[in-house]
Amino acid sequence: MRLLLLFAALSLGAAVAAAATPTRPNIIVILSDDMGYSDLGCFGGEIATPNLDALAAGGVRFTQFYNTARCCPTRASLLTGLYPHQAGVGYMTDLAHYSAVAMINEWYAGDLRPDTVTLAEAMRANGYRNYAVGKWHVTKNIEPEKPRDNWPLQRGFDRYYGILPGAANFFAPVHLTRDNTRIDPKTDPEYPAKDFYLTDAFNDHAVKFVNDHAKQHAAQPFFMYLAHTAAHWPMHAKPADIAKYRGKYDGGYTPIRQARLGKMKRLGLLNPEWAWPAQVGDWSKVENKEWEARCMEVYAAMVDSMDQGIGRLMGALRANGQFENTLIVYLQDNGACAETPGRNPAAAKAKKQEAGNKGFPAMPGPEDTWIAYGEGWANVSNTPFRLYKHYMHEGGISTPLIAHWPRGIARKGALEGQPGHLIDIMATCVDLAGGNYPSERAGRPVQPMEGRSLVPAFAGQPLQREAIFWEHEGNRALRLGDWKLVAKGSGGPWELYAIGRDRTEMRDLASTEPARTREMIATWNRWAERTHAVPWPWKPAYGTPTTGAP
Ligand SMILES: [Ca+2]
């Protein structure tokens, strides 16, 4: 059976290669930031995303694709094809995040390890030219006087335009970098935008790199990594985009969530067996409803703007005759974000004194605000799942994945239900590029990639996978077939869900399936030791029982 499946996969790859001119596709991986599972129109949302919806209609949507629930580990995992701890980013890159924990070993050091190969380095080994645009966030050395060995150009990319840390002011980013040079968006002669907006700048540079490539390197296929900061806080958007959503969210959380549930049902994204938790947040008790509704208006505008720019990128590919043979993969780096910047009046006041920020209750949107959209809207964004960014429950780790490639994907508009993970992107790219995965980097052996090529799944063929694993901040999980083991907090008890019929994680079966639970815990323990997730810096130490999750 395995041989037959392997043969089927190889035949598919060969058929794809034979049909293509040039034989290998360009590949563009688009990653967005801090968005929920049902924000896109093609996943049930009310936000206008016609371009991503068109990619979905012409390609395949993976409905059970997973990230690592947080910015840094997701990027480290995506870029290396490894679990984040193996890549050296067991937690975050930003040193401020480590103030509460002991940084105990090299696997939590917060910089890509030298014994890892990035997507660009692997694609270069296959003859591709490589472009990176957007948020990097896989090195702690973001200042120009620091070592640049983990900046994009030193990790295989030929061109780069973006920000090196994890968040930025969309109108005036302070860490904007072109190739190896820090630049000021207000005085950049190469991109003299009158009304600078970061999402536009990213999409415009993606278009520029595609056009330049067509002029200068047409004989070579390209790989592009386009990592948007939309829709990560601060809620910053252009007035015309915000105006499109004015009044749309005045009814609060529940009507929008109900509308999403209805649309998801129609799209075939909800299993009728699932129950779902009650809405988080009571609109009747929201004090400043106009402010709260504006948060979501701005969030929607940020996503809308990103989609508009992706449309311009699609247009550039079409104009260059590249659209048919470019694989575009879209996914999100973690679930919706319930973090609280700008939502606490006292903290906002301190921020105002520190940085001239108007803070609460200034209306979100403009440059001089720094506000997150909050837990109520995050819960709506993640409809129908529980919890958020940071957590290993489905609201933290679930992402839409759209794969669009006219010449290589025939199942237009299909939903693909096989689970997949970020680690699979490396395996997929290497598979399509020619199969070369470097065994050494700078004379040192590199860790082999962990993932599985998604190419068979593009055609509905099975992936040869046993399990997928997670750990972040002591939150942890294991997905094995239709079962999921998950825990919240470093001392939190393990929960077990029959994820096929309960993806919303409403019925914990750990006590009724003790043997299965024990076996899955043992499997997770073996993975955690092999990939260096343990020993971990969290308290309590792993395995120490507590009376409740922190
Ligand atoms: Ca993120």
CSV table of C-alpha atoms in Angstrom, one decimal, residues 108-469:
chain,number,residue,atom,x,y,z
A,108,TYR,CA,15.4,28.5,23.4
A,109,ALA,CA,18.1,31.0,22.4
A,110,GLY,CA,15.8,32.9,20.0
A,111,ASP,CA,17.9,33.0,16.8
A,112,LEU,CA,17.9,30.6,13.9
A,113,ARG,CA,20.6,28.0,14.5
A,114,PRO,CA,23.5,27.7,12.1
A,115,ASP,CA,22.7,24.0,11.6
A,116,THR,CA,19.3,24.8,10.0
A,117,VAL,CA,18.6,25.5,6.3
A,118,THR,CA,16.1,28.1,5.4
A,119,LEU,CA,13.6,27.8,2.5
A,120,ALA,CA,15.7,30.3,0.5
A,121,GLU,CA,18.9,28.3,1.1
A,122,ALA,CA,17.2,25.1,0.0
A,123,MET,CA,15.6,26.8,-3.0
A,124,ARG,CA,18.9,28.3,-4.0
A,125,ALA,CA,20.4,24.8,-3.9
A,126,ASN,CA,17.8,24.0,-6.5
A,127,GLY,CA,18.6,27.0,-8.7
A,128,TYR,CA,15.9,29.3,-7.6
A,129,ARG,CA,16.3,33.1,-7.0
A,130,ASN,CA,14.8,34.2,-3.7
A,131,TYR,CA,12.9,37.2,-2.4
A,132,ALA,CA,11.7,38.1,1.1
A,133,VAL,CA,9.3,40.9,1.9
A,134,GLY,CA,7.8,41.8,5.2
A,135,LYS,CA,8.2,40.7,8.8
A,136,TRP,CA,11.3,38.6,9.6
A,137,HIS,CA,11.3,38.0,13.4
A,138,VAL,CA,13.7,35.1,13.6
A,139,THR,CA,16.7,36.9,15.0
A,140,LYS,CA,17.3,38.9,18.2
A,141,ASN,CA,19.9,40.9,16.4
A,142,ILE,CA,17.7,43.5,14.7
A,143,GLU,CA,20.0,46.6,15.0
A,144,PRO,CA,22.5,47.2,12.2
A,145,GLU,CA,25.5,47.2,14.6
A,146,LYS,CA,24.7,43.7,15.7
A,147,PRO,CA,25.7,40.6,13.8
A,148,ARG,CA,23.6,40.2,10.6
A,149,ASP,CA,24.3,36.5,10.1
A,150,ASN,CA,20.6,35.7,10.5
A,151,TRP,CA,19.2,38.6,8.4
A,152,PRO,CA,17.5,37.6,5.2
A,153,LEU,CA,20.4,38.1,2.8
A,154,GLN,CA,22.7,36.0,4.9
A,155,ARG,CA,20.0,33.3,5.0
A,156,GLY,CA,19.6,32.7,1.3
A,157,PHE,CA,17.5,35.6,0.0
A,158,ASP,CA,18.7,37.7,-2.9
A,159,ARG,CA,16.5,40.7,-2.1
A,160,TYR,CA,14.7,41.9,1.1
A,161,TYR,CA,12.4,44.7,2.1
A,162,GLY,CA,10.7,44.6,5.4
A,163,ILE,CA,10.9,44.9,9.2
A,164,LEU,CA,13.1,42.7,11.3
A,165,PRO,CA,11.2,42.7,14.6
A,166,GLY,CA,7.6,41.5,15.3
A,167,ALA,CA,5.4,44.6,15.0
A,168,ALA,CA,5.6,48.1,13.7
A,169,ASN,CA,3.7,51.4,13.3
A,170,PHE,CA,2.1,50.9,9.9
A,171,PHE,CA,2.6,54.6,9.0
A,172,ALA,CA,6.1,55.1,10.4
A,173,PRO,CA,7.9,51.8,11.0
A,174,VAL,CA,11.3,52.3,12.7
A,175,HIS,CA,13.0,49.1,11.8
A,176,LEU,CA,12.4,49.2,8.0
A,177,THR,CA,15.2,47.5,6.2
A,178,ARG,CA,16.2,47.0,2.5
A,179,ASP,CA,18.6,44.2,1.9
A,180,ASN,CA,21.2,44.9,4.6
A,181,THR,CA,20.5,48.6,5.1
A,182,ARG,CA,18.2,50.3,7.6
A,183,ILE,CA,16.0,52.9,5.8
A,184,ASP,CA,13.6,55.7,6.8
A,185,PRO,CA,10.2,55.3,5.1
A,186,LYS,CA,9.8,59.1,5.1
A,187,THR,CA,13.0,59.8,3.1
A,188,ASP,CA,13.5,56.6,1.1
A,189,PRO,CA,14.3,57.7,-2.5
A,190,GLU,CA,13.6,54.2,-3.8
A,191,TYR,CA,10.0,54.2,-2.5
A,192,PRO,CA,8.9,57.8,-2.2
A,193,ALA,CA,5.3,57.1,-1.0
A,194,LYS,CA,3.4,60.2,-0.2
A,195,ASP,CA,1.1,58.4,2.3
A,196,PHE,CA,3.3,55.6,3.5
A,197,TYR,CA,1.4,52.5,4.6
A,198,LEU,CA,3.3,49.4,5.5
A,199,THR,CA,0.9,46.8,4.0
A,200,ASP,CA,1.0,48.8,0.7
A,201,ALA,CA,4.8,49.0,0.9
A,202,PHE,CA,5.1,45.3,1.3
A,203,ASN,CA,2.8,44.5,-1.6
A,204,ASP,CA,4.4,47.1,-3.8
A,205,HIS,CA,7.8,45.6,-3.2
A,206,ALA,CA,6.5,42.1,-3.9
A,207,VAL,CA,5.2,43.4,-7.2
A,208,LYS,CA,8.5,45.2,-7.9
A,209,PHE,CA,10.5,42.0,-7.2
A,210,VAL,CA,8.2,40.0,-9.5
A,211,ASN,CA,8.6,42.6,-12.3
A,212,ASP,CA,12.4,43.0,-11.8
A,213,HIS,CA,12.7,39.2,-11.9
A,214,ALA,CA,10.8,39.0,-15.2
A,215,LYS,CA,13.2,41.6,-16.7
A,216,GLN,CA,16.5,40.4,-15.3
A,217,HIS,CA,16.2,36.7,-14.4
A,218,ALA,CA,13.4,35.3,-16.6
A,219,ALA,CA,15.2,32.0,-17.2
A,220,GLN,CA,15.3,31.2,-13.5
A,221,PRO,CA,12.3,30.2,-11.3
A,222,PHE,CA,11.8,32.3,-8.1
A,223,PHE,CA,10.7,31.7,-4.6
A,224,MET,CA,9.1,34.6,-2.6
A,225,TYR,CA,8.2,34.9,1.1
A,226,LEU,CA,5.7,37.7,1.6
A,227,ALA,CA,5.1,38.1,5.4
A,228,HIS,CA,2.5,40.7,6.1
A,229,THR,CA,2.1,42.4,9.5
A,230,ALA,CA,-1.6,42.8,8.8
A,231,ALA,CA,-3.6,42.3,11.0
A,232,HIS,CA,-1.2,42.4,14.0
A,233,TRP,CA,-1.8,45.3,16.4
A,234,PRO,CA,-1.6,48.3,16.3
A,235,MET,CA,-4.9,48.7,14.6
A,236,HIS,CA,-3.7,51.0,11.9
A,237,ALA,CA,-5.5,51.4,8.5
A,238,LYS,CA,-6.2,54.0,5.8
A,239,PRO,CA,-9.3,56.1,6.2
A,240,ALA,CA,-10.8,55.0,2.9
A,241,ASP,CA,-10.5,51.3,3.9
A,242,ILE,CA,-12.0,51.9,7.3
A,243,ALA,CA,-14.9,53.8,5.8
A,244,LYS,CA,-15.9,50.7,3.9
A,245,TYR,CA,-16.7,49.0,7.2
A,246,ARG,CA,-18.3,52.0,9.0
A,247,GLY,CA,-21.3,50.7,11.0
A,248,LYS,CA,-20.7,47.1,10.0
A,249,TYR,CA,-19.9,46.0,13.6
A,250,ASP,CA,-22.3,48.3,15.5
A,251,GLY,CA,-24.4,45.3,16.5
A,252,GLY,CA,-21.5,43.8,18.4
A,253,TYR,CA,-20.0,40.3,18.6
A,254,THR,CA,-22.9,37.9,18.4
A,255,PRO,CA,-24.5,38.8,15.0
A,256,ILE,CA,-21.2,38.7,13.3
A,257,ARG,CA,-20.3,35.3,14.9
A,258,GLN,CA,-23.7,33.9,14.0
A,259,ALA,CA,-23.3,35.1,10.4
A,260,ARG,CA,-20.0,33.4,10.2
A,261,LEU,CA,-21.3,30.2,11.6
A,262,GLY,CA,-24.1,30.2,8.9
A,263,LYS,CA,-21.6,31.0,6.1
A,264,MET,CA,-19.2,28.3,7.3
A,265,LYS,CA,-22.0,25.8,7.2
A,266,ARG,CA,-22.9,26.7,3.6
A,267,LEU,CA,-19.2,26.5,2.6
A,268,GLY,CA,-18.9,23.0,4.2
A,269,LEU,CA,-16.4,24.2,6.9
A,270,LEU,CA,-18.5,23.1,9.9
A,271,ASN,CA,-19.2,19.6,10.8
A,272,PRO,CA,-22.9,19.3,12.0
A,273,GLU,CA,-21.7,17.2,14.9
A,274,TRP,CA,-19.7,20.0,16.5
A,275,ALA,CA,-21.0,22.1,19.3
A,276,TRP,CA,-19.5,25.5,20.0
A,277,PRO,CA,-18.7,27.5,23.1
A,278,ALA,CA,-20.7,30.6,24.0
A,279,GLN,CA,-19.6,34.0,22.7
A,280,VAL,CA,-16.8,35.5,24.8
A,281,GLY,CA,-17.6,39.1,25.8
A,282,ASP,CA,-21.1,40.6,26.5
A,283,TRP,CA,-21.8,43.5,24.1
A,284,SER,CA,-24.5,44.9,26.4
A,285,LYS,CA,-21.7,45.4,29.0
A,286,VAL,CA,-19.2,47.1,26.7
A,287,GLU,CA,-18.9,50.7,27.9
A,288,ASN,CA,-17.6,52.4,24.8
A,289,LYS,CA,-19.4,50.6,22.0
A,290,GLU,CA,-18.3,53.1,19.3
A,291,TRP,CA,-14.7,52.6,20.2
A,292,GLU,CA,-15.0,48.8,20.4
A,293,ALA,CA,-16.8,48.6,17.0
A,294,ARG,CA,-14.2,50.8,15.5
A,295,CYS,CA,-11.5,48.4,16.6
A,296,MET,CA,-13.1,45.7,14.3
A,297,GLU,CA,-13.7,48.2,11.5
A,298,VAL,CA,-10.0,49.0,11.5
A,299,TYR,CA,-9.1,45.3,11.7
A,300,ALA,CA,-11.3,44.5,8.7
A,301,ALA,CA,-9.8,47.4,6.8
A,302,MET,CA,-6.3,46.1,7.5
A,303,VAL,CA,-7.2,42.7,6.1
A,304,ASP,CA,-9.0,44.3,3.2
A,305,SER,CA,-6.0,46.4,2.3
A,306,MET,CA,-3.8,43.3,2.4
A,307,ASP,CA,-6.1,41.5,0.0
A,308,GLN,CA,-6.2,44.5,-2.4
A,309,GLY,CA,-2.4,44.4,-2.6
A,310,ILE,CA,-2.4,40.6,-3.1
A,311,GLY,CA,-4.7,41.4,-6.1
A,312,ARG,CA,-2.0,43.7,-7.5
A,313,LEU,CA,0.6,41.0,-7.0
A,314,MET,CA,-1.7,38.5,-9.0
A,315,GLY,CA,-2.0,41.2,-11.7
A,316,ALA,CA,1.8,41.5,-12.0
A,317,LEU,CA,2.1,37.7,-12.3
A,318,ARG,CA,-0.5,37.7,-15.0
A,319,ALA,CA,1.2,40.6,-16.9
A,320,ASN,CA,4.4,38.7,-16.9
A,321,GLY,CA,2.8,35.5,-18.0
A,322,GLN,CA,3.7,33.8,-14.7
A,323,PHE,CA,0.3,33.4,-13.1
A,324,GLU,CA,-0.4,29.9,-14.5
A,325,ASN,CA,2.9,28.4,-13.3
A,326,THR,CA,3.2,30.1,-9.9
A,327,LEU,CA,2.2,28.2,-6.8
A,328,ILE,CA,0.7,30.7,-4.3
A,329,VAL,CA,0.3,29.5,-0.8
A,330,TYR,CA,-1.5,31.7,1.7
A,331,LEU,CA,-1.6,31.0,5.5
A,332,GLN,CA,-1.7,32.8,8.9
A,333,ASP,CA,1.0,32.7,11.6
A,334,ASN,CA,-1.2,32.1,14.6
A,335,GLY,CA,-4.9,32.3,15.6
A,336,ALA,CA,-6.7,35.5,16.5
A,337,CYS,CA,-5.0,37.7,19.1
A,338,ALA,CA,-6.6,38.5,22.5
A,339,GLU,CA,-3.6,40.5,23.7
A,340,THR,CA,-4.3,43.8,25.4
A,341,PRO,CA,-2.1,46.7,24.1
A,342,GLY,CA,-4.0,50.0,24.3
A,343,ARG,CA,-7.0,48.4,26.0
A,344,ASN,CA,-6.1,49.3,29.6
A,345,PRO,CA,-6.6,53.0,30.4
A,346,ALA,CA,-3.8,53.1,33.0
A,347,ALA,CA,-1.3,51.4,30.7
A,348,ALA,CA,-2.4,53.6,27.8
A,349,LYS,CA,-1.8,56.6,29.9
A,350,ALA,CA,1.7,55.4,30.7
A,351,LYS,CA,2.3,54.7,27.0
A,352,LYS,CA,1.1,58.2,26.2
A,353,GLN,CA,3.6,59.8,28.5
A,354,GLU,CA,6.4,57.5,27.2
A,355,ALA,CA,5.8,57.9,23.4
A,356,GLY,CA,3.3,60.7,22.8
A,357,ASN,CA,0.6,58.1,22.2
A,358,LYS,CA,-3.0,59.2,22.6
A,359,GLY,CA,-3.9,55.7,23.7
A,360,PHE,CA,-7.3,54.9,25.2
A,361,PRO,CA,-9.9,56.2,24.4
A,362,ALA,CA,-8.5,57.6,21.2
A,363,MET,CA,-10.2,56.0,18.2
A,364,PRO,CA,-8.0,53.3,16.7
A,365,GLY,CA,-6.8,53.7,13.1
A,366,PRO,CA,-4.4,56.6,13.0
A,367,GLU,CA,-0.6,56.7,13.4
A,368,ASP,CA,-0.6,58.1,16.9
A,369,THR,CA,-2.6,55.2,18.4
A,370,TRP,CA,-1.4,51.8,19.6
A,371,ILE,CA,-4.5,49.6,20.2
A,372,ALA,CA,-5.4,45.9,19.9
A,373,TYR,CA,-8.9,44.8,18.9
A,374,GLY,CA,-9.4,42.7,22.1
A,375,GLU,CA,-10.7,39.3,23.2
A,376,GLY,CA,-14.3,39.7,22.1
A,377,TRP,CA,-13.4,40.3,18.5
A,378,ALA,CA,-10.6,37.7,18.6
A,379,ASN,CA,-13.3,35.2,19.6
A,380,VAL,CA,-15.4,36.2,16.6
A,381,SER,CA,-12.3,36.0,14.3
A,382,ASN,CA,-11.7,32.5,15.5
A,383,THR,CA,-15.3,31.3,15.0
A,384,PRO,CA,-16.0,28.5,16.0
A,385,PHE,CA,-12.9,27.6,17.9
A,386,ARG,CA,-11.8,28.1,21.5
A,387,LEU,CA,-8.9,30.2,22.7
A,388,TYR,CA,-6.4,32.3,20.8
A,389,LYS,CA,-2.8,33.0,19.8
A,390,HIS,CA,-0.4,31.5,22.4
A,391,TYR,CA,-2.6,28.4,23.0
A,392,MET,CA,-2.5,24.9,21.5
A,393,HIS,CA,-6.3,24.6,21.4
A,394,GLU,CA,-7.7,25.0,17.9
A,395,GLY,CA,-8.2,28.8,18.2
A,396,GLY,CA,-4.5,29.2,18.6
A,397,ILE,CA,-3.0,26.9,16.0
A,398,SER,CA,-5.6,26.7,13.2
A,399,THR,CA,-5.0,28.6,10.0
A,400,PRO,CA,-6.7,28.6,6.6
A,401,LEU,CA,-4.3,27.4,3.9
A,402,ILE,CA,-5.0,28.3,0.3
A,403,ALA,CA,-2.9,26.6,-2.4
A,404,HIS,CA,-3.4,28.0,-6.0
A,405,TRP,CA,-1.4,26.8,-9.0
A,406,PRO,CA,-3.4,26.7,-12.3
A,407,ARG,CA,-0.9,24.4,-14.0
A,408,GLY,CA,-0.4,22.0,-11.1
A,409,ILE,CA,-3.7,21.9,-9.1
A,410,ALA,CA,-6.8,20.5,-10.9
A,411,ARG,CA,-9.2,20.3,-8.0
A,412,LYS,CA,-10.4,23.9,-8.2
A,413,GLY,CA,-12.4,25.1,-5.3
A,414,ALA,CA,-11.9,21.8,-3.3
A,415,LEU,CA,-11.7,21.5,0.5
A,416,GLU,CA,-8.8,19.3,1.7
A,417,GLY,CA,-9.3,17.9,5.2
A,418,GLN,CA,-6.0,16.2,5.8
A,419,PRO,CA,-4.1,17.8,8.7
A,420,GLY,CA,-0.9,19.7,7.7
A,421,HIS,CA,1.6,21.8,9.5
A,422,LEU,CA,4.1,24.6,8.8
A,423,ILE,CA,6.9,22.1,8.6
A,424,ASP,CA,5.3,20.7,5.4
A,425,ILE,CA,6.0,23.9,3.4
A,426,MET,CA,9.8,23.2,3.2
A,427,ALA,CA,9.1,19.6,2.1
A,428,THR,CA,6.6,20.9,-0.5
A,429,CYS,CA,8.9,23.5,-1.9
A,430,VAL,CA,11.9,21.2,-2.1
A,431,ASP,CA,9.7,18.5,-3.8
A,432,LEU,CA,8.5,20.9,-6.5
A,433,ALA,CA,12.0,22.6,-6.9
A,434,GLY,CA,13.9,19.4,-7.8
A,435,GLY,CA,14.4,17.5,-4.5
A,436,ASN,CA,17.7,18.9,-3.3
A,437,TYR,CA,17.8,19.5,0.4
A,438,PRO,CA,21.3,20.6,1.5
A,439,SER,CA,22.9,18.2,4.0
A,440,GLU,CA,25.5,20.8,5.0
A,441,ARG,CA,25.6,24.5,5.7
A,442,ALA,CA,28.9,26.3,6.0
A,443,GLY,CA,30.7,23.0,6.4
A,444,ARG,CA,28.4,21.7,9.2
A,445,PRO,CA,25.8,19.0,9.0
A,446,VAL,CA,22.2,20.4,9.1
A,447,GLN,CA,19.2,18.9,10.8
A,448,PRO,CA,17.0,17.0,8.3
A,449,MET,CA,13.5,18.6,7.6
A,450,GLU,CA,10.6,17.2,9.5
A,451,GLY,CA,7.6,17.7,7.2
A,452,ARG,CA,5.8,16.0,4.4
A,453,SER,CA,5.3,17.3,0.9
A,454,LEU,CA,1.7,18.5,0.4
A,455,VAL,CA,1.9,17.9,-3.4
A,456,PRO,CA,0.0,14.6,-3.1
A,457,ALA,CA,-2.7,16.3,-1.1
A,458,PHE,CA,-3.2,18.9,-3.8
A,459,ALA,CA,-4.7,16.0,-5.8
A,460,GLY,CA,-6.5,14.5,-2.8
A,461,GLN,CA,-3.9,11.8,-2.3
A,462,PRO,CA,-3.0,10.7,1.3
A,463,LEU,CA,0.0,12.2,3.1
A,464,GLN,CA,2.2,9.7,4.9
A,465,ARG,CA,2.0,11.2,8.3
A,466,GLU,CA,2.0,9.8,11.8
A,467,ALA,CA,1.5,12.7,14.2
A,468,ILE,CA,1.9,16.5,14.6
A,469,PHE,CA,3.2,18.1,17.8
